[in-house]
Amino acid sequence: MFRRHGEHCVATFAPDEVRVLRKVASEVVGLLSEGFDHEDPVVERLFPDIYPDDPHNSAEFRRYTEGDLKTSKIDQAGAILAGLPSDGGGEVRLDWDTAEAWLRALNDARLAMGVRLEIKAETDLGEELDEAVLRDPTSSRVFQLSVYAYLGYLQESLLNALTD
């Protein structure tokens, strides 16, 4: 997918890929803005307690850092939205800083989806997807697991392009 071309990481996206990436990035922005809820397990995953055994110090740390961290995460998801072709598919060219923002945003999206899909460190994604297909190949879970896998592939591809 992504390849190094001089100082840029370049990839060509099909219209369906652009739609999926727009939806995912927009959902992250929504989660971090109007949908922001500390009781949401996804928010807990994206903003973990820095001092799990000390709620007071965790709350103090959050008070001083959460606003900037939230803004940063929204900006990173915005980098995906800004970098995608505006109409249909097409080429994406990312400089170093934008590629890093994409990596962080893709990571946040995967963390969020992983929580919603109940994916654990020991989950075999291939097996999980095979089981979902056997149960109902047209289910939303099959689609969501496929998007989760695609985001991982995209993230790995971009990381490889950055380190080439």
PDB file of C-alpha atoms in Angstrom:
ATOM      1  CA  MET A   1       0.000   0.000   0.000  1.00  0.00           C
ATOM      2  CA  PHE A   2       2.272   2.865   1.187  1.00  0.00           C
ATOM      3  CA  ARG A   3       5.688   3.171  -0.433  1.00  0.00           C
ATOM      4  CA  ARG A   4       8.497   5.640   0.026  1.00  0.00           C
ATOM      5  CA  HIS A   5       8.886   8.186  -2.751  1.00  0.00           C
ATOM      6  CA  GLY A   6      11.637  10.631  -1.851  1.00  0.00           C
ATOM      7  CA  GLU A   7      10.542  12.566   1.222  1.00  0.00           C
ATOM      8  CA  HIS A   8       6.959  11.312   1.021  1.00  0.00           C
ATOM      9  CA  CYS A   9       4.991   8.180   1.771  1.00  0.00           C
ATOM     10  CA  VAL A  10       2.639   7.549  -1.136  1.00  0.00           C
ATOM     11  CA  ALA A  11      -0.385   5.281  -1.534  1.00  0.00           C
ATOM     12  CA  THR A  12      -3.290   5.009  -3.931  1.00  0.00           C
ATOM     13  CA  PHE A  13      -6.712   4.450  -2.411  1.00  0.00           C
ATOM     14  CA  ALA A  14      -9.848   3.123  -4.061  1.00  0.00           C
ATOM     15  CA  PRO A  15     -13.078   5.081  -3.480  1.00  0.00           C
ATOM     16  CA  ASP A  16     -14.331   2.463  -0.983  1.00  0.00           C
ATOM     17  CA  GLU A  17     -11.109   2.727   1.013  1.00  0.00           C
ATOM     18  CA  VAL A  18     -11.434   6.506   1.138  1.00  0.00           C
ATOM     19  CA  ARG A  19     -15.031   6.193   2.382  1.00  0.00           C
ATOM     20  CA  VAL A  20     -14.004   3.749   5.118  1.00  0.00           C
ATOM     21  CA  LEU A  21     -11.081   5.909   6.246  1.00  0.00           C
ATOM     22  CA  ARG A  22     -13.274   9.029   6.271  1.00  0.00           C
ATOM     23  CA  LYS A  23     -15.890   7.246   8.371  1.00  0.00           C
ATOM     24  CA  VAL A  24     -13.338   5.863  10.833  1.00  0.00           C
ATOM     25  CA  ALA A  25     -11.522   9.188  11.259  1.00  0.00           C
ATOM     26  CA  SER A  26     -14.829  11.057  11.607  1.00  0.00           C
ATOM     27  CA  GLU A  27     -16.001   8.614  14.269  1.00  0.00           C
ATOM     28  CA  VAL A  28     -12.793   9.173  16.249  1.00  0.00           C
ATOM     29  CA  VAL A  29     -13.316  12.938  16.045  1.00  0.00           C
ATOM     30  CA  GLY A  30     -16.929  12.501  17.183  1.00  0.00           C
ATOM     31  CA  LEU A  31     -15.927  10.248  20.053  1.00  0.00           C
ATOM     32  CA  LEU A  32     -13.367  12.790  21.242  1.00  0.00           C
ATOM     33  CA  SER A  33     -15.627  15.800  20.888  1.00  0.00           C
ATOM     34  CA  GLU A  34     -19.405  15.572  21.296  1.00  0.00           C
ATOM     35  CA  GLY A  35     -19.306  11.913  22.317  1.00  0.00           C
ATOM     36  CA  PHE A  36     -16.592  12.282  24.948  1.00  0.00           C
ATOM     37  CA  ASP A  37     -17.591  10.320  28.042  1.00  0.00           C
ATOM     38  CA  HIS A  38     -15.140   9.134  30.710  1.00  0.00           C
ATOM     39  CA  GLU A  39     -17.421   6.167  31.411  1.00  0.00           C
ATOM     40  CA  ASP A  40     -17.032   4.892  27.821  1.00  0.00           C
ATOM     41  CA  PRO A  41     -14.535   1.986  27.756  1.00  0.00           C
ATOM     42  CA  VAL A  42     -13.068   3.358  24.516  1.00  0.00           C
ATOM     43  CA  VAL A  43     -12.323   6.712  26.169  1.00  0.00           C
ATOM     44  CA  GLU A  44     -10.804   4.836  29.101  1.00  0.00           C
ATOM     45  CA  ARG A  45      -8.569   2.953  26.640  1.00  0.00           C
ATOM     46  CA  LEU A  46      -7.508   6.090  24.774  1.00  0.00           C
ATOM     47  CA  PHE A  47      -6.977   8.042  28.023  1.00  0.00           C
ATOM     48  CA  PRO A  48      -5.812   5.451  30.562  1.00  0.00           C
ATOM     49  CA  ASP A  49      -5.164   6.313  34.189  1.00  0.00           C
ATOM     50  CA  ILE A  50      -1.511   7.205  34.462  1.00  0.00           C
ATOM     51  CA  TYR A  51      -1.518   6.172  38.132  1.00  0.00           C
ATOM     52  CA  PRO A  52      -3.973   3.259  38.320  1.00  0.00           C
ATOM     53  CA  ASP A  53      -3.413   2.783  42.046  1.00  0.00           C
ATOM     54  CA  ASP A  54      -3.755   6.482  42.854  1.00  0.00           C
ATOM     55  CA  PRO A  55      -7.061   7.980  41.629  1.00  0.00           C
ATOM     56  CA  HIS A  56      -6.289  11.415  43.058  1.00  0.00           C
ATOM     57  CA  ASN A  57      -2.988  11.813  41.211  1.00  0.00           C
ATOM     58  CA  SER A  58      -4.511  10.311  38.066  1.00  0.00           C
ATOM     59  CA  ALA A  59      -7.292  12.907  38.200  1.00  0.00           C
ATOM     60  CA  GLU A  60      -4.747  15.708  38.711  1.00  0.00           C
ATOM     61  CA  PHE A  61      -2.623  14.503  35.816  1.00  0.00           C
ATOM     62  CA  ARG A  62      -5.722  14.229  33.615  1.00  0.00           C
ATOM     63  CA  ARG A  63      -6.798  17.738  34.579  1.00  0.00           C
ATOM     64  CA  TYR A  64      -3.544  19.191  33.254  1.00  0.00           C
ATOM     65  CA  THR A  65      -3.023  17.001  30.188  1.00  0.00           C
ATOM     66  CA  GLU A  66      -6.356  15.757  28.889  1.00  0.00           C
ATOM     67  CA  GLY A  67      -7.338  18.864  26.920  1.00  0.00           C
ATOM     68  CA  ASP A  68      -4.092  18.966  24.955  1.00  0.00           C
ATOM     69  CA  LEU A  69      -4.094  15.207  24.416  1.00  0.00           C
ATOM     70  CA  LYS A  70      -7.679  15.274  23.187  1.00  0.00           C
ATOM     71  CA  THR A  71      -6.913  18.159  20.818  1.00  0.00           C
ATOM     72  CA  SER A  72      -3.865  16.307  19.526  1.00  0.00           C
ATOM     73  CA  LYS A  73      -5.876  13.156  18.848  1.00  0.00           C
ATOM     74  CA  ILE A  74      -8.575  15.159  17.045  1.00  0.00           C
ATOM     75  CA  ASP A  75      -5.907  16.910  14.951  1.00  0.00           C
ATOM     76  CA  GLN A  76      -4.339  13.567  14.050  1.00  0.00           C
ATOM     77  CA  ALA A  77      -7.679  12.156  12.889  1.00  0.00           C
ATOM     78  CA  GLY A  78      -8.147  15.441  11.027  1.00  0.00           C
ATOM     79  CA  ALA A  79      -4.853  14.814   9.231  1.00  0.00           C
ATOM     80  CA  ILE A  80      -6.370  11.663   7.758  1.00  0.00           C
ATOM     81  CA  LEU A  81      -9.484  13.545   6.687  1.00  0.00           C
ATOM     82  CA  ALA A  82      -7.408  16.364   5.157  1.00  0.00           C
ATOM     83  CA  GLY A  83      -5.019  13.996   3.381  1.00  0.00           C
ATOM     84  CA  LEU A  84      -7.615  11.862   1.636  1.00  0.00           C
ATOM     85  CA  PRO A  85      -8.795  12.606  -1.891  1.00  0.00           C
ATOM     86  CA  SER A  86     -11.840  14.849  -1.776  1.00  0.00           C
ATOM     87  CA  ASP A  87     -13.777  12.989  -4.450  1.00  0.00           C
ATOM     88  CA  GLY A  88     -13.544   9.236  -4.975  1.00  0.00           C
ATOM     89  CA  GLY A  89     -10.210   7.487  -4.842  1.00  0.00           C
ATOM     90  CA  GLY A  90      -6.753   8.674  -5.647  1.00  0.00           C
ATOM     91  CA  GLU A  91      -3.218   9.188  -4.500  1.00  0.00           C
ATOM     92  CA  VAL A  92      -2.215  10.275  -1.005  1.00  0.00           C
ATOM     93  CA  ARG A  93       1.205  11.859  -0.417  1.00  0.00           C
ATOM     94  CA  LEU A  94       2.292  12.278   3.184  1.00  0.00           C
ATOM     95  CA  ASP A  95       5.317  14.159   4.437  1.00  0.00           C
ATOM     96  CA  TRP A  96       7.073  12.902   7.562  1.00  0.00           C
ATOM     97  CA  ASP A  97       4.972  14.871  10.086  1.00  0.00           C
ATOM     98  CA  THR A  98       1.673  14.025   8.420  1.00  0.00           C
ATOM     99  CA  ALA A  99       2.639  10.352   8.159  1.00  0.00           C
ATOM    100  CA  GLU A 100       3.342  10.301  11.907  1.00  0.00           C
ATOM    101  CA  ALA A 101      -0.048  11.921  12.566  1.00  0.00           C
ATOM    102  CA  TRP A 102      -1.686   9.255  10.398  1.00  0.00           C
ATOM    103  CA  LEU A 103       0.117   6.511  12.345  1.00  0.00           C
ATOM    104  CA  ARG A 104      -1.101   7.857  15.672  1.00  0.00           C
ATOM    105  CA  ALA A 105      -4.651   8.328  14.356  1.00  0.00           C
ATOM    106  CA  LEU A 106      -4.734   4.816  12.889  1.00  0.00           C
ATOM    107  CA  ASN A 107      -3.525   3.483  16.229  1.00  0.00           C
ATOM    108  CA  ASP A 108      -6.284   5.355  18.084  1.00  0.00           C
ATOM    109  CA  ALA A 109      -8.890   4.050  15.627  1.00  0.00           C
ATOM    110  CA  ARG A 110      -7.658   0.480  16.062  1.00  0.00           C
ATOM    111  CA  LEU A 111      -7.644   0.822  19.855  1.00  0.00           C
ATOM    112  CA  ALA A 112     -11.215   2.133  19.756  1.00  0.00           C
ATOM    113  CA  MET A 113     -12.399  -0.617  17.424  1.00  0.00           C
ATOM    114  CA  GLY A 114     -10.545  -3.241  19.430  1.00  0.00           C
ATOM    115  CA  VAL A 115     -12.443  -2.247  22.567  1.00  0.00           C
ATOM    116  CA  ARG A 116     -15.804  -2.272  20.763  1.00  0.00           C
ATOM    117  CA  LEU A 117     -15.038  -5.626  19.114  1.00  0.00           C
ATOM    118  CA  GLU A 118     -13.651  -7.042  22.396  1.00  0.00           C
ATOM    119  CA  ILE A 119     -10.328  -7.910  20.806  1.00  0.00           C
ATOM    120  CA  LYS A 120      -7.693  -8.893  23.340  1.00  0.00           C
ATOM    121  CA  ALA A 121      -3.927  -9.323  22.986  1.00  0.00           C
ATOM    122  CA  GLU A 122      -4.401 -13.062  22.647  1.00  0.00           C
ATOM    123  CA  THR A 123      -7.154 -12.799  20.013  1.00  0.00           C
ATOM    124  CA  ASP A 124      -6.292 -14.442  16.710  1.00  0.00           C
ATOM    125  CA  LEU A 125      -7.848 -12.009  14.263  1.00  0.00           C
ATOM    126  CA  GLY A 126      -7.894 -14.548  11.423  1.00  0.00           C
ATOM    127  CA  GLU A 127      -9.790 -17.072  13.544  1.00  0.00           C
ATOM    128  CA  GLU A 128     -12.133 -14.380  14.840  1.00  0.00           C
ATOM    129  CA  LEU A 129     -12.934 -13.278  11.301  1.00  0.00           C
ATOM    130  CA  ASP A 130     -13.383 -16.875  10.080  1.00  0.00           C
ATOM    131  CA  GLU A 131     -15.824 -17.592  12.923  1.00  0.00           C
ATOM    132  CA  ALA A 132     -17.777 -14.411  12.201  1.00  0.00           C
ATOM    133  CA  VAL A 133     -18.011 -15.325   8.505  1.00  0.00           C
ATOM    134  CA  LEU A 134     -19.260 -18.825   9.385  1.00  0.00           C
ATOM    135  CA  ARG A 135     -21.953 -17.393  11.682  1.00  0.00           C
ATOM    136  CA  ASP A 136     -23.144 -14.746   9.206  1.00  0.00           C
ATOM    137  CA  PRO A 137     -21.001 -13.546   6.302  1.00  0.00           C
ATOM    138  CA  THR A 138     -23.159 -10.427   5.909  1.00  0.00           C
ATOM    139  CA  SER A 139     -22.978  -9.361   9.565  1.00  0.00           C
ATOM    140  CA  SER A 140     -21.708  -6.003  10.703  1.00  0.00           C
ATOM    141  CA  ARG A 141     -19.117  -7.862  12.795  1.00  0.00           C
ATOM    142  CA  VAL A 142     -17.518  -9.299   9.645  1.00  0.00           C
ATOM    143  CA  PHE A 143     -17.320  -5.806   8.184  1.00  0.00           C
ATOM    144  CA  GLN A 144     -15.954  -4.301  11.407  1.00  0.00           C
ATOM    145  CA  LEU A 145     -13.332  -7.023  11.836  1.00  0.00           C
ATOM    146  CA  SER A 146     -12.328  -6.526   8.201  1.00  0.00           C
ATOM    147  CA  VAL A 147     -11.943  -2.780   8.750  1.00  0.00           C
ATOM    148  CA  TYR A 148      -9.928  -3.440  11.909  1.00  0.00           C
ATOM    149  CA  ALA A 149      -7.612  -5.773   9.960  1.00  0.00           C
ATOM    150  CA  TYR A 150      -7.355  -3.264   7.101  1.00  0.00           C
ATOM    151  CA  LEU A 151      -6.362  -0.461   9.504  1.00  0.00           C
ATOM    152  CA  GLY A 152      -3.640  -2.712  10.911  1.00  0.00           C
ATOM    153  CA  TYR A 153      -2.370  -3.470   7.413  1.00  0.00           C
ATOM    154  CA  LEU A 154      -2.422   0.227   6.536  1.00  0.00           C
ATOM    155  CA  GLN A 155      -0.613   1.146   9.749  1.00  0.00           C
ATOM    156  CA  GLU A 156       2.084  -1.487   9.150  1.00  0.00           C
ATOM    157  CA  SER A 157       2.477  -0.396   5.537  1.00  0.00           C
ATOM    158  CA  LEU A 158       2.924   3.244   6.526  1.00  0.00           C
ATOM    159  CA  LEU A 159       5.384   2.371   9.271  1.00  0.00           C
ATOM    160  CA  ASN A 160       7.427   0.291   6.825  1.00  0.00           C
ATOM    161  CA  ALA A 161       7.433   3.139   4.296  1.00  0.00           C
ATOM    162  CA  LEU A 162       8.634   5.558   6.985  1.00  0.00           C
ATOM    163  CA  THR A 163      11.489   3.307   8.038  1.00  0.00           C
ATOM    164  CA  ASP A 164      12.680   2.372   4.525  1.00  0.00           C
TER     165      ASP A 164
END
